[in-house]
XYZ file of C-alpha atoms in Angstrom:
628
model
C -54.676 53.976 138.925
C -54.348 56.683 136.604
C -55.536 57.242 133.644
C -53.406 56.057 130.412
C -52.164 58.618 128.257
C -53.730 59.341 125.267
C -51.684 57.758 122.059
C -51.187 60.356 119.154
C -51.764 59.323 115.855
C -49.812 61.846 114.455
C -45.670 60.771 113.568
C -43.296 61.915 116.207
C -40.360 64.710 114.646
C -37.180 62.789 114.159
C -33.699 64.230 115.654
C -32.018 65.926 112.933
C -28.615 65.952 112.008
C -26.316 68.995 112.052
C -26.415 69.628 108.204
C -30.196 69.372 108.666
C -30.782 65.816 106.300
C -33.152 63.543 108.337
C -31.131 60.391 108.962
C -32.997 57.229 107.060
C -34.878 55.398 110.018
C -33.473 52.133 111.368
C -35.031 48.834 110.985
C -35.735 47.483 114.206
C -33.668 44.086 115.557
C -35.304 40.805 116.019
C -37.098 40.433 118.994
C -37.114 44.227 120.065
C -40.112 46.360 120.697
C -41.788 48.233 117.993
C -42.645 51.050 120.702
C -43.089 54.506 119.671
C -42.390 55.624 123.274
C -39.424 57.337 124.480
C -37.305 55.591 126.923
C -37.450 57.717 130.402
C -34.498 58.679 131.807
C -33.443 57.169 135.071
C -34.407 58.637 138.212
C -30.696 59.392 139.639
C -30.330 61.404 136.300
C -27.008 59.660 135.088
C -26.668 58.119 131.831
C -26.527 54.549 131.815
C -23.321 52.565 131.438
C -22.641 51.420 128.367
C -22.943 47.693 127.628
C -20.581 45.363 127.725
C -18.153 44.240 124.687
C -19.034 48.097 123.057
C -16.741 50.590 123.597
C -17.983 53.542 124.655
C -18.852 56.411 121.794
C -16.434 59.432 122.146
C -17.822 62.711 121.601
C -16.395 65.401 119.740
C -16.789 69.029 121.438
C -16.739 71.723 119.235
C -13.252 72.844 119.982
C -11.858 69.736 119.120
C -13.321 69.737 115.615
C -11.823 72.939 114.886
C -8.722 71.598 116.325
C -8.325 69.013 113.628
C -9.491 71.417 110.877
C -6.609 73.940 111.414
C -4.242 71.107 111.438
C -5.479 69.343 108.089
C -5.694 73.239 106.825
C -1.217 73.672 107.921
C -0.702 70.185 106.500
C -2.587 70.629 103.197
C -0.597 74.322 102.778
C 2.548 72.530 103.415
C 2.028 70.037 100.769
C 1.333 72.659 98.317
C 4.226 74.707 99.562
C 6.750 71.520 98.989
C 4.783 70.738 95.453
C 5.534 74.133 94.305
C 8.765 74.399 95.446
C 9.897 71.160 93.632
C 8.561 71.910 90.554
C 10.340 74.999 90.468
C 13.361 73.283 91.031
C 12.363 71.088 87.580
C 12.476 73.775 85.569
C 15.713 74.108 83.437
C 17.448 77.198 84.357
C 17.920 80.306 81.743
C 20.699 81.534 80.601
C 22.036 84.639 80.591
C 20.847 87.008 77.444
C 17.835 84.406 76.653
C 15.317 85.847 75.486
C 11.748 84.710 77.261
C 9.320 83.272 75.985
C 5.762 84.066 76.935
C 3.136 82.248 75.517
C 1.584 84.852 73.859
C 4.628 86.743 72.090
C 4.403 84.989 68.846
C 1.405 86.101 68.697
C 1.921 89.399 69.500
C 4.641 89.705 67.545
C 2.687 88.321 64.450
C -0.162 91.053 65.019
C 2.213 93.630 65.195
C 3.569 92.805 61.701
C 0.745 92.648 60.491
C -0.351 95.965 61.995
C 2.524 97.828 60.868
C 2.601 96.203 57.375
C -1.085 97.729 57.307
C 0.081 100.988 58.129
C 3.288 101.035 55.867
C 0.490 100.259 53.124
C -1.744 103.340 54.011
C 1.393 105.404 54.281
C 2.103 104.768 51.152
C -1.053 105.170 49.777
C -1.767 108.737 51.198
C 1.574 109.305 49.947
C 0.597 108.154 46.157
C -2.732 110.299 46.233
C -0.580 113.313 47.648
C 1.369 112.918 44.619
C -1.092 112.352 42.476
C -2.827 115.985 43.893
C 0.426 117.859 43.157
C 0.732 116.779 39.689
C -3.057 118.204 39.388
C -2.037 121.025 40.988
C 0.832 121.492 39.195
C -1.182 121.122 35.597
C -3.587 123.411 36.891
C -1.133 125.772 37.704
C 0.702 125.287 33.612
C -2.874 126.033 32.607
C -3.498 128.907 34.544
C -0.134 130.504 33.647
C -1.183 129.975 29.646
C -4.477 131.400 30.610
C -3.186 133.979 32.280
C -0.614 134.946 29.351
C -3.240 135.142 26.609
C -5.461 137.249 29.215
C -2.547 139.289 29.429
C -2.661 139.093 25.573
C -6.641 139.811 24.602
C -6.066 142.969 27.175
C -3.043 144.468 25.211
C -5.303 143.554 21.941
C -8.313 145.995 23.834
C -6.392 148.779 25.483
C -4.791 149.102 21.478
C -8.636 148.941 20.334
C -9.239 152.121 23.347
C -6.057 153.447 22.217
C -7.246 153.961 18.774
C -11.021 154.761 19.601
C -9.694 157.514 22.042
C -7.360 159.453 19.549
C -10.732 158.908 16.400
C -12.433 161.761 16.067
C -16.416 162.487 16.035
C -17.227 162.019 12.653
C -15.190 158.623 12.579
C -17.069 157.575 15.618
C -20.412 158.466 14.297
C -20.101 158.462 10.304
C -24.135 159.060 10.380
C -23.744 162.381 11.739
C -22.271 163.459 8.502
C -25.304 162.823 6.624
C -27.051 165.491 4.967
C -30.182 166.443 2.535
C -27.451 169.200 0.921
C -24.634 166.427 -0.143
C -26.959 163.474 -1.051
C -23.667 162.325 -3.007
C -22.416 161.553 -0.058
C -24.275 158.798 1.536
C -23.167 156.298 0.227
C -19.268 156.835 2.169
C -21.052 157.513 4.998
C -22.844 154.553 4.805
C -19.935 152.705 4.406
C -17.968 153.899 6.980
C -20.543 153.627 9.227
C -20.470 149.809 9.042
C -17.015 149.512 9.116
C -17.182 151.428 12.584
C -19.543 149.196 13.481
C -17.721 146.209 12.106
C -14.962 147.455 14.095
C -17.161 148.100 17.456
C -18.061 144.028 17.127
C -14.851 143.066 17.206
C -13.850 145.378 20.418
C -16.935 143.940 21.916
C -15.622 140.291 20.760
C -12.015 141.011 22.133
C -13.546 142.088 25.403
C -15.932 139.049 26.128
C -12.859 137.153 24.994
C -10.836 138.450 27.837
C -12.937 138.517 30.498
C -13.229 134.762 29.463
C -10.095 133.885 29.625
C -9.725 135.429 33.265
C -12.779 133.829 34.348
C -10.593 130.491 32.584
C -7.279 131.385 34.281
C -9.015 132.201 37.633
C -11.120 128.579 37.844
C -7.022 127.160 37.093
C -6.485 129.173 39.707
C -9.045 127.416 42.292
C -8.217 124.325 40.956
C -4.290 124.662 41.209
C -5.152 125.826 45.253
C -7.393 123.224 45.706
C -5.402 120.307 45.000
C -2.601 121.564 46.919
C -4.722 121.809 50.060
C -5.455 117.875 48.896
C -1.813 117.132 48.547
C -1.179 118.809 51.683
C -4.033 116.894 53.308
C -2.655 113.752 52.154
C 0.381 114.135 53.415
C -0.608 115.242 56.528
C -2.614 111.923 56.975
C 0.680 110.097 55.430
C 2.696 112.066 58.500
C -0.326 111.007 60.907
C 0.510 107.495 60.251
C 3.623 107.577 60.651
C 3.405 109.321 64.479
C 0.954 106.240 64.648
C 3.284 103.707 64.381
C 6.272 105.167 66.001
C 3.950 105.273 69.178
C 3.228 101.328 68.660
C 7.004 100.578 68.525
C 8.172 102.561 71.053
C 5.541 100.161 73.466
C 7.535 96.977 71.840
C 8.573 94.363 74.612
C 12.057 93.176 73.374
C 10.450 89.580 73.441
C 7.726 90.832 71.213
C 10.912 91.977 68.688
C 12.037 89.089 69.011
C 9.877 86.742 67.923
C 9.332 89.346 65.097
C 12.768 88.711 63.956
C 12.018 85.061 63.897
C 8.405 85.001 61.423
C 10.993 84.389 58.513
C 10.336 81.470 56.606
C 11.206 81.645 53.276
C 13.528 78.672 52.286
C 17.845 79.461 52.076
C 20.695 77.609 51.079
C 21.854 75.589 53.775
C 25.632 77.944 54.216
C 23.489 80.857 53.871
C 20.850 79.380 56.476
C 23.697 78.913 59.271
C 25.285 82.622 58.682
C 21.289 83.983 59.084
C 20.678 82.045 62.075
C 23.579 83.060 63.629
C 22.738 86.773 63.071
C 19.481 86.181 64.137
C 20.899 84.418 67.609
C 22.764 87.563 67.991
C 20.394 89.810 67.619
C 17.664 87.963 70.059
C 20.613 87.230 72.061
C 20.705 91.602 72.740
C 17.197 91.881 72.882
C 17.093 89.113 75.713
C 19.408 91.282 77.249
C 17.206 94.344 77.499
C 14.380 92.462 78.574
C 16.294 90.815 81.387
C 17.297 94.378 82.518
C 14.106 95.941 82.359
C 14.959 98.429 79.080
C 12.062 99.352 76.810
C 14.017 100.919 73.680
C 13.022 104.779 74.036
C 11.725 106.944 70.877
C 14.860 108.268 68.914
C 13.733 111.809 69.601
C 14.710 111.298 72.833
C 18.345 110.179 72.403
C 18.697 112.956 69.852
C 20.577 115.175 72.934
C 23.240 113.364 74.983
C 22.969 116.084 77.850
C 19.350 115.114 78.106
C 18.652 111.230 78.065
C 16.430 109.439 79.610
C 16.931 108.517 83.461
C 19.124 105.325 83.649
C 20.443 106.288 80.354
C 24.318 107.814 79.641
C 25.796 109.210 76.365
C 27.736 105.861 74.414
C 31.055 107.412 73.522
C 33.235 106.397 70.242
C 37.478 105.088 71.030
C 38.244 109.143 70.978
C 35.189 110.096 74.227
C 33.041 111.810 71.897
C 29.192 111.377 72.042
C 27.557 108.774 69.218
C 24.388 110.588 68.395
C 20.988 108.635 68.411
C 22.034 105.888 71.161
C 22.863 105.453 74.290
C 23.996 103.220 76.988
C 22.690 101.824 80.211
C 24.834 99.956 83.038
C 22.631 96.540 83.468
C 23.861 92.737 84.506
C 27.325 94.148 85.491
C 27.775 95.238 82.221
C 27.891 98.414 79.568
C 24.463 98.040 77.282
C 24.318 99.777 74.095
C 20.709 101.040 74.082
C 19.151 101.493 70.236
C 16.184 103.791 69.121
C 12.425 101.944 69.140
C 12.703 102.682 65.497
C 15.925 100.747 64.881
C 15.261 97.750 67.255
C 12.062 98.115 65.137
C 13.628 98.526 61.829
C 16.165 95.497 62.575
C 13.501 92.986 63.563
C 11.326 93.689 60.394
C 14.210 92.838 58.198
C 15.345 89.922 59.933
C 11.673 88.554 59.442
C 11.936 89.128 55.499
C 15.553 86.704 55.769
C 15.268 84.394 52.678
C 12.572 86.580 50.351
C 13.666 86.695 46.685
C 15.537 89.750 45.304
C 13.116 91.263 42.423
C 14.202 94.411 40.827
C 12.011 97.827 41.640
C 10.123 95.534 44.603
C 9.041 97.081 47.840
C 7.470 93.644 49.113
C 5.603 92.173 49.997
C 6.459 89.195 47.757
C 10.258 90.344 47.155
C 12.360 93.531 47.192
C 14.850 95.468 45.643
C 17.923 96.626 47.958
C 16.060 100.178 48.622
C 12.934 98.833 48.385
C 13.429 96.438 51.628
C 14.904 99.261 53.754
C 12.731 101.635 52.990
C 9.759 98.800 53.823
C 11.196 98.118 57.212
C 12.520 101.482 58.045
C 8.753 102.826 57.426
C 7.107 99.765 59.646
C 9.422 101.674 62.266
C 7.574 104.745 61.243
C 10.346 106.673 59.896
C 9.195 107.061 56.398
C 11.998 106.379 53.037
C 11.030 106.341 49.535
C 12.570 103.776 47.759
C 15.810 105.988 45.848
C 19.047 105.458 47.084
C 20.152 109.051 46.783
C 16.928 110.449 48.810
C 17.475 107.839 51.761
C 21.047 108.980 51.850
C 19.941 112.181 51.998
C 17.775 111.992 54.690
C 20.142 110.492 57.089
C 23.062 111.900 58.644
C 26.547 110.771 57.841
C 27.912 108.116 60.273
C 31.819 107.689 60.372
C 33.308 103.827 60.537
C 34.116 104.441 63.933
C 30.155 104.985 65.225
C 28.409 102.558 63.411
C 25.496 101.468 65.113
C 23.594 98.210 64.250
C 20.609 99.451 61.983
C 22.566 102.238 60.127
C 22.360 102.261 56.338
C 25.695 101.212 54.873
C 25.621 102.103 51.559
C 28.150 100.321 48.650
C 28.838 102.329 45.347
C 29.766 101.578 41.936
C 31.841 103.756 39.494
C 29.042 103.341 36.633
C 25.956 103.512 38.580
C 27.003 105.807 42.083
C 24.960 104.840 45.042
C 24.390 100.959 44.203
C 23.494 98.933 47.304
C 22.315 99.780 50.589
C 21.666 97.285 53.637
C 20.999 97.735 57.504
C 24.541 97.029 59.574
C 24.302 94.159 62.202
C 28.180 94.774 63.203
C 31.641 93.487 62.107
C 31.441 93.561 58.582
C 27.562 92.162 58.238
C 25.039 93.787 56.717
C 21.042 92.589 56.033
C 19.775 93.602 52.583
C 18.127 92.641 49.470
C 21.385 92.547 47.216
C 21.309 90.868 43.893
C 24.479 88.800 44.199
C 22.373 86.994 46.689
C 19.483 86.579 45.278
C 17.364 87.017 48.342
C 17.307 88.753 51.511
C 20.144 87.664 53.463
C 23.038 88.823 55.570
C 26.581 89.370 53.610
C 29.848 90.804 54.349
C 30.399 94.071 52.652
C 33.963 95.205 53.050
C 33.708 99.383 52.680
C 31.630 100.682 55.316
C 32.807 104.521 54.865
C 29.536 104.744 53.219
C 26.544 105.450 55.932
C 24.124 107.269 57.448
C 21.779 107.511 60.445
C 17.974 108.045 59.336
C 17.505 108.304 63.260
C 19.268 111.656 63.345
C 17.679 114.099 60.930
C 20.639 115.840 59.150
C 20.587 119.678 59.286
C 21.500 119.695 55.772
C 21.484 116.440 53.127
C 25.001 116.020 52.614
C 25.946 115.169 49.289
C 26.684 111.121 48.531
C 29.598 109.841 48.321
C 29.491 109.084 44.554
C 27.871 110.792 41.457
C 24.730 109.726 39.864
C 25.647 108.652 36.385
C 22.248 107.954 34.482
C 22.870 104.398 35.308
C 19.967 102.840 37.454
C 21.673 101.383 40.379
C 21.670 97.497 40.300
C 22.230 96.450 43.873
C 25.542 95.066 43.713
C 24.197 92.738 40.611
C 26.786 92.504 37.368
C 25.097 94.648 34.462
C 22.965 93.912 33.149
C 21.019 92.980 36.870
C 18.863 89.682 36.221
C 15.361 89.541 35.865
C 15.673 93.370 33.682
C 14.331 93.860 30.483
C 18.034 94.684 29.637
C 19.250 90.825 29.925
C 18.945 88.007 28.970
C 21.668 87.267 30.824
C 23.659 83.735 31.949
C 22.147 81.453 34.490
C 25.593 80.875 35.786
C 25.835 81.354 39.640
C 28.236 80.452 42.629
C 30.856 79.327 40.267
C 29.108 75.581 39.909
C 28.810 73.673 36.624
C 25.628 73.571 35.006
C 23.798 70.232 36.486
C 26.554 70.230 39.240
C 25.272 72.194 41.868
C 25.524 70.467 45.234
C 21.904 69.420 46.682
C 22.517 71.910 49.870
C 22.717 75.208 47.642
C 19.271 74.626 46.473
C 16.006 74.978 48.539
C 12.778 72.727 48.169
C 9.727 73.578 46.706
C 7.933 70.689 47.498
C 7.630 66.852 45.975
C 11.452 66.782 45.881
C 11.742 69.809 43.619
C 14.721 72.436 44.293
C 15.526 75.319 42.605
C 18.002 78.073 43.735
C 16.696 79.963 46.668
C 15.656 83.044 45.416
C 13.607 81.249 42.908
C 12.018 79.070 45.168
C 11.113 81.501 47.510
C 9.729 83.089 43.856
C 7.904 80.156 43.100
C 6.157 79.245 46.321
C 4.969 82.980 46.374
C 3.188 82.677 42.981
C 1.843 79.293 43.403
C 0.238 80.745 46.460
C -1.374 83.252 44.698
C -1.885 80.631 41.855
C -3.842 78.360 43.940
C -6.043 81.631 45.620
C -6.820 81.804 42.006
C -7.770 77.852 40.841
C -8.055 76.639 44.463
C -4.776 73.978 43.973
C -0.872 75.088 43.960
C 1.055 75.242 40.648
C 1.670 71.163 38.688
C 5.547 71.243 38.785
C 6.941 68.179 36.684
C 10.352 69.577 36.275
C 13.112 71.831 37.965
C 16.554 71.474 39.472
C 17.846 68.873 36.631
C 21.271 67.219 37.435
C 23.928 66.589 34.323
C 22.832 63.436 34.562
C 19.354 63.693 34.627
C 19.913 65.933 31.238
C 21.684 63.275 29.457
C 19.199 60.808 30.458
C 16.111 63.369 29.180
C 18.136 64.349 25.780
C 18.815 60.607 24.800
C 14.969 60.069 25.548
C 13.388 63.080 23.637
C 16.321 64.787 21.988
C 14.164 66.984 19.450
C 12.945 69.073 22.858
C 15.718 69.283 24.965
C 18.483 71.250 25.171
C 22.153 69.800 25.207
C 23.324 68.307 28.493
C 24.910 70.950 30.105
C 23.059 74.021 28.866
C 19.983 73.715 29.916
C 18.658 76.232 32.230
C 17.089 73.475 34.675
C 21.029 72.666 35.433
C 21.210 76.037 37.156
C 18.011 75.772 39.152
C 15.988 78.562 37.334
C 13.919 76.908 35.243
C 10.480 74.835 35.427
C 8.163 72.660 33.921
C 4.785 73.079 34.840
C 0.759 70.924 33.967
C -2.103 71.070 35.399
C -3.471 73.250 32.624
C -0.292 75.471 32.145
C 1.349 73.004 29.729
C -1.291 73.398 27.208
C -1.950 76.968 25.029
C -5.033 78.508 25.356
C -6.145 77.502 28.931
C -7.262 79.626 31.651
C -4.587 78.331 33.727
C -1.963 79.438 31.200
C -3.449 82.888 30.730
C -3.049 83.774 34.607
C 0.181 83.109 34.463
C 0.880 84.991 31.372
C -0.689 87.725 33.085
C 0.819 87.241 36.798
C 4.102 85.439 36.910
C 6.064 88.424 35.439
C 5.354 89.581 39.355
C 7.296 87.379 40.761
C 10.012 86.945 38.714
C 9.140 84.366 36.312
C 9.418 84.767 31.983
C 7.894 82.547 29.584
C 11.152 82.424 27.020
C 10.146 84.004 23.466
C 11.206 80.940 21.719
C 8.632 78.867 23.789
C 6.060 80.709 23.385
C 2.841 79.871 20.949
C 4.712 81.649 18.188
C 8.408 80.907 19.284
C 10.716 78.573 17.849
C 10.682 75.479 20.273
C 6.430 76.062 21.278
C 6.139 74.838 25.204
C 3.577 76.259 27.001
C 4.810 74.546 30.123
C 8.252 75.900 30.622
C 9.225 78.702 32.302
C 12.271 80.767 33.922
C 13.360 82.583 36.834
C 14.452 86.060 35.078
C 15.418 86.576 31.193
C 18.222 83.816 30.712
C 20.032 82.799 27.516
């Protein structure tokens, strides 16, 4: 027999599996044979047939498995094919002139306000220290030329002194020569003329340092005078730089981005006045939605300045007679004729729309309020096409537009036999303009019914053509009756919109908050100082009173009749008046002295004959502009 083989102590290697895990072992059946040994194959070398009631195992060539995975690959692309599809399908479709809205343009459109409201503010302010250089300058130079004429003066005084020293002869220039042992009488004449030559040489000496001091003097004017001219000139230099700054953001603008500009308004508006914004604002996205659907970025102004040279895609936009408009142009897109507007104005435009509902505040720029000038020569300069805030000098720097080739963004000015050039807002079309007009109140568009008065500020002028009506000393007063309210000139009536006092209908009025309303302009007033009220203290403004109906009156004058006013006068019936706590109503406070010292910027007058001294003393009542 032979000899057995040898048993290894040592674990056999298990089969692996293809992924490399070692399979967990089996426990063995009942009855079957703990045997470590592998079962020998059987001699004729076939595999043995499988046992009955199993079916036999199928096995799964390579090809096959990558037969299966292509097809579960085709079926899972044509799921996501069919999912995609269909939930294009559910979205709503847009219509034509929408404007899109990306996620992000909101917020783009709020950083570029921002941004541009930044620059507008450094513009200004290298503007102010430019100004501030030339007056040095020009005091430097009113020195110099006083310096100048008394060196001109001290020099006459010493050529007369060499004048009369020339024609003197020797013995008055020298008196000592003349003295002499043989006239001893005679010294003491000498003697005395000799001082008074000498007497005389001081003062020629004087007379001299004198002058050359006062051209040293009229020379360091001089230096002075030059040097802050090269500072004024530096400032506005870096006042110019800005600008070029921010006429290279706009002309990048998406017309979504300008959109949603237009819309960052928020300042409360009667509820008529609301609907006639909103549907200038619709319009206005509305054309913007159109430029973006076509593909047209607004191009810089310079480069619609020559209608033989526009931009490719562009053409010249003629007026009823075929002749050129300058400063647009037009672009076939969507089967239609597109009237295609400067970066600046689409620019300009969408920064006023966003200031819809601000209150009107006499000599305001923003950003709290504005004057008619001062709000488009805010938005016009977030364009980067700099205006002061005069009337005259932002006609001037436009060029005359005639009725017939107004553009939306033009400057359509309205004027008044006693003041000249008295209102100005941005045209939208039609008869609608945007400004900051007194008779409103607020920003907001209005109907203005002469439009002969206007001017392009995207087309330099070769020459400022003169306005259309003569200063007359009178400050303008942007279409307010004179006195304008809120002036040191009133106080004026609260009386507005032709309503009785306590009569005015709910809808007319905006809210300020815990079902208080005041007239719009106010409100928008109020909100802005109790924002900067509560920076202050860390809590908004304590409002007890406002709006007050007739009713309301009656019912507060038969309660405490010694300090109210008669039903029907009171200035709470027309919407401009409050009644504030929280520390205000009392004299003395800290609460009371900020606004003593800050509401005045926003509009708001403590009355003289409430005041600590006044006739009627309440601390806690206040106005919107000096009323009767």
């Amino acid at each position: 027999m032979p000899a057995p083989r040898a048993q290894s102590t040592a674990p056999r290697p298990r089969p692996r599996t293809r992924t490399g895990a070692t399979p967990p072992a089996r426990r063995p059946a009942a009855g079957r044979s703990t045997s470590t040994a592998r079962p020998r194959p059987p001699a004729n070398g076939r595999r043995p047939a499988p046992r009955k009631g199993r079916p036999a195992p199928r096995t799964r060539t390579p090809g096959v498995l990558r037969h299966w995975g292509r097809r579960l690959a085709v079926l899972g692309s044509s799921t996501l094919a069919i999912i995609t599809v269909l939930a294009a399908f559910a979205q709503p479709p847009t219509e034509a002139g929408q404007v899109p809205q990306p996620t992000d343009a909101t917020g783009q459109a709020q950083t570029t306000a921002a941004t541009l409201a930044a620059a507008t503010t450094r513009y200004r302010a290298a503007l102010a220290e430019a100004t501030a250089f030339q007056t040095q300058a020009q005091q430097a130079r009113d020195a110099g030329a006083t310096a100048v004429a008394a060196v001109s003066a001290d020099r006459a005084t010493v050529g007369a002194y060499a004048d009369a020293a020339y024609r003197r002869t020797a013995d008055e220039r020298w008196p000592l020569a003349q003295l002499s042992v043989r006239s001893p009488g005679s010294t003491t004449d000498v003697l005395h003329a000799q001082g008074l030559a000498e007497q005389l040489t001081r003062a020629q000496d004087a007379q001299v340092a004198r002058t050359a001091t006062a051209a040293v003097r009229a020379a360091q004017f001089t230096d002075a005078a030059r040097d802050a001219e090269s500072a004024a000139a530096a400032a506005r230099a870096e006042a110019a730089a800005v600008l070029v700054e921010v006429r290279g953001l706009v002309a990048t603008l998406d017309p979504t981005v300008s959109a949603q500009w237009a819309a960052l308004g928020t300042s409360p508006t009667a509820t008529a006045q609301q609907e006639r914004n909103s549907a200038a604002l619709a319009d206005w996205q509305g054309y913007l939605g159109l430029l973006s659907a076509a593909g047209i970025t607004p191009p810089p102004a310079a480069a619609l300045l020559d209608a033989g040279a526009l931009p490719e895609g562009l053409a010249p936009l003629r007026d009823g007679t075929g002749t050129p408009i300058a400063g647009v142009a037009t672009a076939f897109a969507g089967g239609r004729l597109l009237t295609v507007l400067p970066a600046e104005t689409v620019a300009a435009v969408s920064a006023a729309f966003s200031q819809l509902g601000k209150p009107y505040l006499v000599d305001r720029d923003g950003p709290d309020g504005y004057s008619c000038a001062g709000l488009t020569s805010t938005v016009w300069t977030q364009a980067g096409i700099g205006l002061t805030s005069d009337l005259a000098q932002q006609w001037a720097q436009g060029t005359p537009v005639p009725v017939g080739q107004l553009q939306v963004g033009d400057l359509v000015f309205s004027t008044d036999p006693r003041t000249g050039l008295d209102d100005v807002g941005l045209y939208l079309g039609g008869s609608s303009v945007l400004s900051a007009s007194a008779d409103r109140w607020q920003v907001a568009v209005r109907d203005v019914v002469d439009l002969s008065a206007a001017v392009r500020v995207t087309v330099p002028p070769a020459s400022p053509a003169a306005p259309p009506a003569a200063a007359t000393g009178v400050p303008p007063t942007c279409s307010a009756p004179l006195p304008a309210p809120g002036t040191t000139a009133g106080p004026v009536s609260g009386a507005w919109g032709g309503w009785s006092n306590g009569q005015i209908p709910r809808e007319e009025l905006c809210s300020i908050g815990g079902g208080h309303r005041l007239r719009c302009d106010a409100a928008a007033a109020y909100n802005a100082m109790s924002a900067a009220y509560a920076a202050a203290f860390g809590t908004p403004l304590c409002i007890t009173d406002s709006y007050r109906s007739l009713s309301a009156q009656v019912d507060a004058h038969h309660r405490k009749p010694r300090i109210t006013a008669v039903p029907g006068t009171s200035n709470h019936g027309w919407a401009l008046a409050v009644d504030l706590c929280g520390g205000v109503n009392v004299f003395g406070t800290a609460q009371t002295a900020w606004m003593q010292g800050h509401a005045g910027d926003y509009g708001w007058v403590h009355p003289d004959w409430a005041q600590a001294d006044g006739q009627n003393p309440e601390p806690w009542h206040w106005e919107y502009g000096s009323l009767t």
